[in-house]
Coordinates of C-alpha atoms and ligand atoms in Angstrom, one line a residue:
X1 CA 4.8 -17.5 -15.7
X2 CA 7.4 -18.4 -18.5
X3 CA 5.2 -15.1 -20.6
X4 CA 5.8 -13.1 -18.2
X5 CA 9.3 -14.1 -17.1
X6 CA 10.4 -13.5 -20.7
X7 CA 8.3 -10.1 -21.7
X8 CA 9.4 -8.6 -18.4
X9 CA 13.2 -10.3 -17.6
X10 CA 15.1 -9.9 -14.3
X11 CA 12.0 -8.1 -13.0
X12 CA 11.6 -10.3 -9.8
X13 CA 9.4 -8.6 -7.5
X14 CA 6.8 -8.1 -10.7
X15 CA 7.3 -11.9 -11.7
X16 CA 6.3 -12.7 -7.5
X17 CA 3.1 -10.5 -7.9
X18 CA 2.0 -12.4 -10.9
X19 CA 3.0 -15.2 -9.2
X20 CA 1.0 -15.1 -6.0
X21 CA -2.4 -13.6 -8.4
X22 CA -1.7 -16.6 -11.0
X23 CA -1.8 -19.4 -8.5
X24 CA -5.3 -18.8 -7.5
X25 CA -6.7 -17.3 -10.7
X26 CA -5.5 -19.7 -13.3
X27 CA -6.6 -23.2 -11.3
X28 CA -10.2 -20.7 -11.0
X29 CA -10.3 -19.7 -14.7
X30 CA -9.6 -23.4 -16.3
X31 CA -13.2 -24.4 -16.6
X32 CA -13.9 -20.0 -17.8
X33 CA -13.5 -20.5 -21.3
X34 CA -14.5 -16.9 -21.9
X35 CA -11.7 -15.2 -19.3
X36 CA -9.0 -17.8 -20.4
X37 CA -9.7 -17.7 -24.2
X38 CA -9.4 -13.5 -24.1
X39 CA -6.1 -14.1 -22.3
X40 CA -7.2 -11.3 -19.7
X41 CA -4.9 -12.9 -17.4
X42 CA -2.1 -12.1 -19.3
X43 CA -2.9 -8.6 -20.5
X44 CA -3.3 -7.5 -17.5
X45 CA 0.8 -8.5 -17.3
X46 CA 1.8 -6.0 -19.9
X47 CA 0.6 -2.1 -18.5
X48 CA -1.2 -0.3 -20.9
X49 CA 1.9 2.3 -20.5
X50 CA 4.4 2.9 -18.7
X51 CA 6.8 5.7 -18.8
X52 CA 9.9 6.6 -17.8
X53 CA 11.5 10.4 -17.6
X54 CA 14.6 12.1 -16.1
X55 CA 14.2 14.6 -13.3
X56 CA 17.0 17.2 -12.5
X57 CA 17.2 19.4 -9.4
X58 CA 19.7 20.9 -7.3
X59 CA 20.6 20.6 -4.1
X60 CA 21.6 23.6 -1.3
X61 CA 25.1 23.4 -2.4
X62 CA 24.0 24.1 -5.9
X63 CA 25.2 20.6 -6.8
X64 CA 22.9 19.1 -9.7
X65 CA 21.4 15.8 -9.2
X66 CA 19.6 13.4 -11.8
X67 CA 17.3 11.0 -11.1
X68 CA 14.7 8.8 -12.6
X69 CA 10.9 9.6 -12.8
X70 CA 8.4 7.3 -13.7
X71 CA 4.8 6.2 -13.9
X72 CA 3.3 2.7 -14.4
X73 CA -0.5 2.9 -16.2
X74 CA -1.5 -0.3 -15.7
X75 CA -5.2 -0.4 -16.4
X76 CA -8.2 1.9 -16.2
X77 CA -10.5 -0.9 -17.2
X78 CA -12.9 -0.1 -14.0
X79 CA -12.4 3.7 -13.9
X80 CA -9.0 6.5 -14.2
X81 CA -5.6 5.0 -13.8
X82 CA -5.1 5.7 -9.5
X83 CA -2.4 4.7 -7.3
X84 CA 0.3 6.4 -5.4
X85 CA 4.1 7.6 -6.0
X86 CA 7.1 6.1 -4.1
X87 CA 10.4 8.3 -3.7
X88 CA 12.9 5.6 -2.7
X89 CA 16.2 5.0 -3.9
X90 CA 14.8 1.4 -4.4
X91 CA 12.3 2.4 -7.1
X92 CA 12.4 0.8 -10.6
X93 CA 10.2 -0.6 -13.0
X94 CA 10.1 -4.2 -11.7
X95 CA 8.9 -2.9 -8.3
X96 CA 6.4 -0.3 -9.9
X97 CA 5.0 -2.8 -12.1
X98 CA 4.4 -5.0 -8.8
X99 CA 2.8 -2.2 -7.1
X100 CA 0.5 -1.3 -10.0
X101 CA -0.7 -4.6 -10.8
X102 CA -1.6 -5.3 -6.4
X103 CA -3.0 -2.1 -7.1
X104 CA -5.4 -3.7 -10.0
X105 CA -6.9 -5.9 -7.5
X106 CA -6.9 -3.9 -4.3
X107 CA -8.7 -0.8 -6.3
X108 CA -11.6 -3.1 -8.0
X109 CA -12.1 -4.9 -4.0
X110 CA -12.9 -1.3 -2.9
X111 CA -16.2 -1.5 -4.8
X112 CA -15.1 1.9 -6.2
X113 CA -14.1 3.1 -9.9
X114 CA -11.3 3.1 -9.8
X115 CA -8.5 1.6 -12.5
X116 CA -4.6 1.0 -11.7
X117 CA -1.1 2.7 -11.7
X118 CA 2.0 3.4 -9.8
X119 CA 4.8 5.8 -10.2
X120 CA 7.4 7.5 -8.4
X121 CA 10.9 8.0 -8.5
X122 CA 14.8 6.3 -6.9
X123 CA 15.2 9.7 -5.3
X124 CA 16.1 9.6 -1.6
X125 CA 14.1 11.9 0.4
X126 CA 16.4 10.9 3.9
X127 CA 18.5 14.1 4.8
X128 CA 17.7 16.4 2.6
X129 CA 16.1 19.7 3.2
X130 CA 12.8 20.9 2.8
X131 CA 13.8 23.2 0.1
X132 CA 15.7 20.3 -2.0
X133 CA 12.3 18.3 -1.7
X134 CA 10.1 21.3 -3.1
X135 CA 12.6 21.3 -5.9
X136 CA 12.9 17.5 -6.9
X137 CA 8.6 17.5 -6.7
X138 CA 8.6 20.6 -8.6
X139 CA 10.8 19.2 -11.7
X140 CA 9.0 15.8 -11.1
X141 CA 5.8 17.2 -11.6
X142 CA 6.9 19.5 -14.9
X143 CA 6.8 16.4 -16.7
X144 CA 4.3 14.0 -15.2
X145 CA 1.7 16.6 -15.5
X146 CA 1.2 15.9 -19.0
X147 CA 0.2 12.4 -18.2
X148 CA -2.2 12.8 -15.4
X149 CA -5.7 14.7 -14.6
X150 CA -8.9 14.1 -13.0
X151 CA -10.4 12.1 -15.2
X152 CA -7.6 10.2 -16.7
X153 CA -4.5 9.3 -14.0
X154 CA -4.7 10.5 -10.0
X155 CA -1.5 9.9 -8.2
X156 CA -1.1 9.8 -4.5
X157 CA 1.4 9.1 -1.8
X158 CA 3.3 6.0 -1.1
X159 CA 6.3 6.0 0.7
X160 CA 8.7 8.6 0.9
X161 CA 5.3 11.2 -0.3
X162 CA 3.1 12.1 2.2
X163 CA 1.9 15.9 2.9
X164 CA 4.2 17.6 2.6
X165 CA 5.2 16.0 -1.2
X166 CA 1.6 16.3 -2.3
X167 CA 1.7 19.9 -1.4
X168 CA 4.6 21.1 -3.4
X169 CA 3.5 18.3 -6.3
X170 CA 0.0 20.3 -6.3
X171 CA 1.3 23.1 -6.4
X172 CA 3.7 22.6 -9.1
X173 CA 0.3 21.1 -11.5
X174 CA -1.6 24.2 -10.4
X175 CA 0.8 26.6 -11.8
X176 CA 1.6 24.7 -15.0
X177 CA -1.8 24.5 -15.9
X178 CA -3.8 26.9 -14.0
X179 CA -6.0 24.4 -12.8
X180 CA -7.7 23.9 -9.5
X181 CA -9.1 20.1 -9.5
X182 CA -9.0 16.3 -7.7
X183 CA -5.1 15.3 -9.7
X184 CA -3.9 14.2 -6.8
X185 CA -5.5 13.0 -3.4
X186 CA -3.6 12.9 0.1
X187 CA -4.1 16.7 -0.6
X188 CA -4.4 19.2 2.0
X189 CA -7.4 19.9 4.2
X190 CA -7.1 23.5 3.3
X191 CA -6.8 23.1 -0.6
X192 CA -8.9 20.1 -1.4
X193 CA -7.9 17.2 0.6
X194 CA -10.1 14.6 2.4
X195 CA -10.3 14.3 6.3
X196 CA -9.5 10.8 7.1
X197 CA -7.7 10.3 4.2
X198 CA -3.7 10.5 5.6
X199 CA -5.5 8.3 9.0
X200 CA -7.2 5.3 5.9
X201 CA -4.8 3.0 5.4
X202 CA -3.4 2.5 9.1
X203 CA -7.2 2.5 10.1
X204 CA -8.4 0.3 7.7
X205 CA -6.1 -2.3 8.1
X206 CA -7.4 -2.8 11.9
X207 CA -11.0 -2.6 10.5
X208 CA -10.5 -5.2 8.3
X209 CA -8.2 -7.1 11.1
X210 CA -11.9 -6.4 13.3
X211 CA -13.7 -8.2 10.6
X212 CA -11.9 -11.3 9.8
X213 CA -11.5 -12.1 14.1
X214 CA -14.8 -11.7 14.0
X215 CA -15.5 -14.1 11.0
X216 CA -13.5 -16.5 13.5
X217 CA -15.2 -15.8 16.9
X218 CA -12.7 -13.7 17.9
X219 CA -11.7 -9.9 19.6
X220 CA -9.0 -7.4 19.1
X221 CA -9.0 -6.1 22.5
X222 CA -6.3 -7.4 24.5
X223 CA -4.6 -9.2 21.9
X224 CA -0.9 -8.4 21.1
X225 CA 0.6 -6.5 17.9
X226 CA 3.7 -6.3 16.3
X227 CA 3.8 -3.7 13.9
X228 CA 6.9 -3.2 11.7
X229 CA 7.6 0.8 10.1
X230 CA 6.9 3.9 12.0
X231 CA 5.3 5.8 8.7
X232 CA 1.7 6.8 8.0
X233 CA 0.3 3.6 7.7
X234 CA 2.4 1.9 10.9
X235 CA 1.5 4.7 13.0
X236 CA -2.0 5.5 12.2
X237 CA -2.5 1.4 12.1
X238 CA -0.9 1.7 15.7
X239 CA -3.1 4.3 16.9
X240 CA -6.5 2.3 16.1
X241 CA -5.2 -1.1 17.5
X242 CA -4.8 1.1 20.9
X243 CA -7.7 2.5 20.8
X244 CA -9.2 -0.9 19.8
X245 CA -8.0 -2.5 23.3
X246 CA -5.1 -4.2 21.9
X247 CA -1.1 -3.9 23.0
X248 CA 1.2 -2.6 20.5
X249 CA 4.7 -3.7 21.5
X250 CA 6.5 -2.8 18.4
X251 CA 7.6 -0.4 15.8
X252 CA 10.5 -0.4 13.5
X253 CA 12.1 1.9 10.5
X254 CA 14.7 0.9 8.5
X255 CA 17.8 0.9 11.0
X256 CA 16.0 -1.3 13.6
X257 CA 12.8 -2.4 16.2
X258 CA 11.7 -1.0 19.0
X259 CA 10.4 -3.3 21.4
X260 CA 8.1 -2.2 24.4
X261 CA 6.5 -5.1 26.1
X262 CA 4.2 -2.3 28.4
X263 CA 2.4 -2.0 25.0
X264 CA 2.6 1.6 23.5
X265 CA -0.2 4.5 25.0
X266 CA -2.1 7.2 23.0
X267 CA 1.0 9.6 24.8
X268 CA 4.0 7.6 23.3
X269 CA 2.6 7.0 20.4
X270 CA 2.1 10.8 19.9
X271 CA 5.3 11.1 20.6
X272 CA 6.7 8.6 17.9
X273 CA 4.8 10.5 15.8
X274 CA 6.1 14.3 16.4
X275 CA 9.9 12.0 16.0
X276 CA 9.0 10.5 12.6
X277 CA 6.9 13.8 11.0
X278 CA 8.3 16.4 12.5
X279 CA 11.6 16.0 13.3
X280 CA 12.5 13.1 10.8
X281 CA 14.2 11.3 13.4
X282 CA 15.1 7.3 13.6
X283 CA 13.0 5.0 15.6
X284 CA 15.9 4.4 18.2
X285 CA 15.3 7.4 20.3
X286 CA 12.5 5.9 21.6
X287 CA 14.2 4.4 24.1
X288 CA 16.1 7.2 25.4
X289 CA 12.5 8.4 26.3
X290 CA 10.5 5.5 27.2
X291 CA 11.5 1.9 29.0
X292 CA 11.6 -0.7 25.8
X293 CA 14.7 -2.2 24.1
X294 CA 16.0 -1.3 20.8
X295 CA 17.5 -4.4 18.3
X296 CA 19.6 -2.6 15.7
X297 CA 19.3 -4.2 12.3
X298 CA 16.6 -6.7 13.2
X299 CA 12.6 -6.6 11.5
X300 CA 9.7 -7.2 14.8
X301 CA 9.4 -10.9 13.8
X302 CA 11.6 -12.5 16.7
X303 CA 9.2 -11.3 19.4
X304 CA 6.3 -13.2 20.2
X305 CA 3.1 -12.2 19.5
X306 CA -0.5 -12.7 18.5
X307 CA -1.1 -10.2 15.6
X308 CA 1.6 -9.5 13.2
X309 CA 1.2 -6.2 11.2
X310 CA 4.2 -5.4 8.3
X311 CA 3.3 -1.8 7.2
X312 CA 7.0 -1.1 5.5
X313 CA 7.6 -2.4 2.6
X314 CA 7.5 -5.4 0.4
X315 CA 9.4 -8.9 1.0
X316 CA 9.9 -8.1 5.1
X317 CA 8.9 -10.9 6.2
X318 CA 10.4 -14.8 4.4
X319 CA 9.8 -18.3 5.5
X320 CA 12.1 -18.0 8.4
X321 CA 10.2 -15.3 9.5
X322 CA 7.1 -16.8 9.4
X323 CA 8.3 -20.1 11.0
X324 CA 9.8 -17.7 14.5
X325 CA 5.9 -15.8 14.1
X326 CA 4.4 -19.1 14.4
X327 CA 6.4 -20.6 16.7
X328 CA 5.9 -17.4 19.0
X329 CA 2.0 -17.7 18.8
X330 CA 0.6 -15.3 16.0
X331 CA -2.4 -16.7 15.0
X332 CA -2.8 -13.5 12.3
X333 CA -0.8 -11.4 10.1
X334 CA -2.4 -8.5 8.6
X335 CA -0.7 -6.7 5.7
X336 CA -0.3 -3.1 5.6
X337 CA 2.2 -2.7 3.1
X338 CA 2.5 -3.9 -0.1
X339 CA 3.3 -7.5 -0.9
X340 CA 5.0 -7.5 2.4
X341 CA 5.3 -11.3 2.4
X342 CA 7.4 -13.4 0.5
X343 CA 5.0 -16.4 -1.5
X344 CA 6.8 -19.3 0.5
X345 CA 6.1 -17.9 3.5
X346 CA 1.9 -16.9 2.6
X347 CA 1.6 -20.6 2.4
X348 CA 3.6 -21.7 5.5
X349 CA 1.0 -19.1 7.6
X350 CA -2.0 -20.5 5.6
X351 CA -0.8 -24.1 6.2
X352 CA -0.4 -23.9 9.9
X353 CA -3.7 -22.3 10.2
X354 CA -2.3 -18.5 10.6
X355 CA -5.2 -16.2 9.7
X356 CA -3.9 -14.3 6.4
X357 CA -5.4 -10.8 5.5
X358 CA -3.7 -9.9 2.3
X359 CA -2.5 -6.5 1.4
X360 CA -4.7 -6.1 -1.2
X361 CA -8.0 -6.3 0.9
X362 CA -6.5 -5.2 3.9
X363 CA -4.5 -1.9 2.9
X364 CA -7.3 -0.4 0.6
X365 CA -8.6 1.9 2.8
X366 CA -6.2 4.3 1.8
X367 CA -7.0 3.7 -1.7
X368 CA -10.9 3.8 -0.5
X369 CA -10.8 7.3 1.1
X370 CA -9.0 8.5 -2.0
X371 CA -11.7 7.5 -4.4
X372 CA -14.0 9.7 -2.1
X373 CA -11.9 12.2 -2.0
X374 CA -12.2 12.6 -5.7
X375 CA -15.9 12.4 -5.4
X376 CA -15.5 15.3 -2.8
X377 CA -14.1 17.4 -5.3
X378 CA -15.7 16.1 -8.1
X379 CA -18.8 17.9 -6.2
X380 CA -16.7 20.4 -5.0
X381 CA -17.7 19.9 -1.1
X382 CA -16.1 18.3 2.0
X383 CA -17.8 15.8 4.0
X384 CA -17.7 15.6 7.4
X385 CA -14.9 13.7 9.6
X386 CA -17.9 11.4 10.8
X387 CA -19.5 10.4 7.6
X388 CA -16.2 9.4 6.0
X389 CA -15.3 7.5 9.5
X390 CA -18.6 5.7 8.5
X391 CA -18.2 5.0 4.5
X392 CA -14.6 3.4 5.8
X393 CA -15.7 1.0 8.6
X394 CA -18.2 0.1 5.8
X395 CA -16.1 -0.2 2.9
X396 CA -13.5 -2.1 4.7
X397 CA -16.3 -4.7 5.9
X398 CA -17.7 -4.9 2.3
X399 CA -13.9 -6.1 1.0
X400 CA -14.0 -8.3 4.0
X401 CA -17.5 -9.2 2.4
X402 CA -16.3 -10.2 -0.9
X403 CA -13.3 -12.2 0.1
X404 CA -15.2 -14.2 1.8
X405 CA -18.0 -15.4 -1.1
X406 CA -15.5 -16.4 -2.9
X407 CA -13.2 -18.0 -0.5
X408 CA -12.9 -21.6 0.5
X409 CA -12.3 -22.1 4.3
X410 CA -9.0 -24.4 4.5
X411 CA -8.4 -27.4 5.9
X412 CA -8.9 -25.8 9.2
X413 CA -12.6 -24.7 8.9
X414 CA -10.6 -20.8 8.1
X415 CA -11.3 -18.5 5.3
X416 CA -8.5 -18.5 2.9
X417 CA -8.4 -14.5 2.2
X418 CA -5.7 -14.5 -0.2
X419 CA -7.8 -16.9 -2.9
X420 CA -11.5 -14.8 -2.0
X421 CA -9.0 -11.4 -2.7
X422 CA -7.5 -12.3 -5.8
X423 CA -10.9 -13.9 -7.3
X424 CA -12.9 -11.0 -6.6
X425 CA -10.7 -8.9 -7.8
X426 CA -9.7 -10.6 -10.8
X427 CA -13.3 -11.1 -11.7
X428 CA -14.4 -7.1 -11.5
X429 CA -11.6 -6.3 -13.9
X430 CA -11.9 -9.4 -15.9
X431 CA -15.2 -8.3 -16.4
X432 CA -14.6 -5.0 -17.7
X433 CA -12.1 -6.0 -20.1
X434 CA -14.4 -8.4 -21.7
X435 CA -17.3 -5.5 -22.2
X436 CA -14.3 -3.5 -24.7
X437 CA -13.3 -6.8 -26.8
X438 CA -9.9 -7.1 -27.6
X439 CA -7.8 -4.1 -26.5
Ligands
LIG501 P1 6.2 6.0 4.8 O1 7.2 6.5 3.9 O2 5.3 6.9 5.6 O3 6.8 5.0 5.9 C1 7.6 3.9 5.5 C2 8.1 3.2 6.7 O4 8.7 1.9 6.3 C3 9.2 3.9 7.4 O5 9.2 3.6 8.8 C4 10.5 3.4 6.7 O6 11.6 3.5 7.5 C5 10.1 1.9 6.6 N1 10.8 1.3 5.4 C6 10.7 1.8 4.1 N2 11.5 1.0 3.3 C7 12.1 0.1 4.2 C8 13.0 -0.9 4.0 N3 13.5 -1.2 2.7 N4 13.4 -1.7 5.0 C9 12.9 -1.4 6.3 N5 12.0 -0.4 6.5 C10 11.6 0.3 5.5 O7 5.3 5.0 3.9 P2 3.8 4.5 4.1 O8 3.6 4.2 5.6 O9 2.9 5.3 3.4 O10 3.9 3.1 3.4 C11 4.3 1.9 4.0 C12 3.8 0.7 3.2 O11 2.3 0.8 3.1 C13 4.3 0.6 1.8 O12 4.4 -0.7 1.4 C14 3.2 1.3 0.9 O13 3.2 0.8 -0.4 C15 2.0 0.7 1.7 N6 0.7 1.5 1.5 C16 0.7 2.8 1.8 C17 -0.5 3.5 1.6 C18 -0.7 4.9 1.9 O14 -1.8 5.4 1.9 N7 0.4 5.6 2.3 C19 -1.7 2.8 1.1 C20 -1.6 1.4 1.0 C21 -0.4 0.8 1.2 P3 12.8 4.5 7.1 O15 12.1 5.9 7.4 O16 13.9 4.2 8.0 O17 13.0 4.3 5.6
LIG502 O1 -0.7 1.4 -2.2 C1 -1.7 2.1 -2.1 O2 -2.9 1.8 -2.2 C2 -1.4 3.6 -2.0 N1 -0.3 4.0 -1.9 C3 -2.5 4.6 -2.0 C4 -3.0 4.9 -3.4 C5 -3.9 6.0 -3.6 O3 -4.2 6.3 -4.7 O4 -4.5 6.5 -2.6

């Protein structure tokens, strides 16, 4: 850690990353002469690039703005540099870097080809008209074009880019260079995109969720879920956990939770949706429509419940979190963001016997249905909604697969996720680097 604390200084949320991979990796690699000599460990700390740019744009009032663009090539040691783009005002490098390196490991767990990046930009998409978002993408995209293509870098969404970002990002790289091919997934039904693939993420996460209650002799239906974020993957996670049998009872955004002990139906759920995509409004107008409370400024982990499911961002939920979770009775948290738990609090749940599914297996879906559809374009068809349902269910059960060969069960006779996640996907990489020699 004291490499990468120095070569990458003050960058905290990379250094946790690291952190979290390193502390099953390295006590894994000490009898691996032939990872530990190459060092692969540590090159995988240092991106092969990453690049920074300014984008200018200008608002309705003719006002211009400048913000910072960037994009995070980590590794494409398994297949092209893939991973999605973040418009936050919280982006930097220290938080791409992070994403990019989970990215490493979640990308070679999908059993796909798929190398590593992340990029995006501290632009704040909150208020600010469809117009002013067609121009920051377009004058985004006029310089990451030049760094990205089919077979070399594929960027997607993340937060703050869904749709309606990919759309005017496409559009930009079409008329620059008068191409029509798979740069970008998250794309458009009508021009290229993947059914299932905006759904693959929230989905997948409650496949995988299937899998490990299974591994345990245990159901999803009638269990309860608290789910924090109201974006793509908290509401399309939401919608399969209904239809799965269980009770959603919460969803959050970043002014507050909503909580609903009823449980949320197919019909309020649509409606949380047509708020948060349509209308762009804040999770607190739920309940002006539906019985439930609202807890301004407070993250779902108060409220008692058997499945916890972040799908925000990273770092919502720390040790005093996780000590209320377990003392309200969740016997699993399942991550749908990124790195959305601090390291303290990964070993409190994995020491009280709290079933961990890590981001990096449990997200990838989204990552999954990308990589096919950039085989869909590659072959320039679609596959059907059906078929893709099926390569998901199956992909997410092969992660689940993998994690568990090479994870010890704990103390408790559970499967420790987190190590059989980061081995498996250490080792795919790790592999591939040693094939090239030193580079
Ligand atoms: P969206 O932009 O669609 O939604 C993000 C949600 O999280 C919103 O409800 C937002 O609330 C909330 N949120 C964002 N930042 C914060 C914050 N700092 N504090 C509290 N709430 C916050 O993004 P996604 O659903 O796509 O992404 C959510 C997470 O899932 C991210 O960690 C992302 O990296 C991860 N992920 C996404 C994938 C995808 O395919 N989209 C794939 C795999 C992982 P508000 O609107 O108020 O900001
Ligand atoms: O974190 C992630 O896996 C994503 N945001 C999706 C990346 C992708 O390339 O689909």
């Amino acid at each position: 850690m004291s490499f990468v604390q120095r070569r990458s200084a003050g960058q905290e949320e990379f250094h946790q990353a690291v952190s979290e991979v390193a502390s099953d990796v390295l006590p894994w690699i000490r009898n691996k002469s032939e990872y530990r000599d190459a060092r692969v460990l540590e090159r995988l700390t240092e991106p092969d690039r990453s690049l920074s740019f300014r984008v200018c744009w200008y608002d309705d009032n003719g006002e211009l703005h400048l913000n910072r663009g960037y994009r995070v090539q980590l590794t494409n040691a398994i297949g092209p540099y893939k991973g999605g783009l973040r418009f936050h005002p919280s982006v930097n490098e220290s938080v791409l870097k992070f994403l990019a390196f989970e990215q490493t490991f979640k990308n070679a767990l999908t059993g796909l080809p798929l190398g590593a990046a992340k990029g995006g930009s501290d632009f704040d998409p909150k208020g600010r008209s469809d117009a002013e978002i067609m121009r920051f993408c377009q004058s985004f995209m006029s310089e990451l074009y030049r760094h990205i293509g089919p077979d070399t870098d594929i960027p997607a969404g993340d937060i703050g880019v869904g749709a309606r970002e990919i759309g005017y990002l496409y559009g930009q790289y079409k008329r620059i260079r008068n191409e029509c091919v798979g740069v970008l997934t998250g794309k458009g039904l009508e021009y290229g995109g993947s059914a299932l693939r905006s759904e693959a993420t929230g989905y997948g996460v409650v496949h995988f969720t299937q899998c490990l209650l299974k591994q345990h002799d245990l159901a999803l239906e009638g269990l309860s879920v608290a789910i924090s974020g109201s974006g793509n993957v908290a509401l399309h996670a939401a919608e399969k956990a209904i239809e799965m049998g269980a009770k959603v009872i919460t969803l959050s955004d970043s002014g507050g939770t909503i909580v609903d002990r009823q449980g949320l139906d197919t019909e309020k759920l649509a409606w949380v949706t047509a708020l948060k995509t349509e209308r762009r409004g804040r999770i607190s107008e739920y309940v002006d429509e539906f019985d439930g409370e609202y807890h301004e400024g407070k993250t779902p982990w108060q409220v008692n419940c058997d499945i916890a499911m972040p799908c925000a961002t990273q770092n919502e939920i720390d040790n005093d979190d996780a000590r209320q979770l377990i003392k309200g009775g969740c016997r699993v948290v399942s991550e749908g963001s990124n790195m959305p738990t601090r390291n303290d609090a990964i070993h409190r749940f994995i020491e009280a016997g709290v079933l961990f599914a890590p981001a990096k297996a449990a997200n990838a879906g989204g990552v999954a249905m990308s990589g096919l559809e950039m085989s869909q374009n590659a072959q320039k068809r679609s596959w059907s909604d059906d078929e893709l349902a099926r390569c998901l269910e199956s992909i997410m059960h092969e992660i689940h697969d993998r994690c568990v060969e090479y994870a010890p069960r704990t103390e408790n006779g559970l499967i420790n996720y987190r190590y059989g996640a980061n081995i498996a996907g250490f080792r795919k990489v790790a592999d591939a680097m040693l094939s090239f020699g030193v580079c």
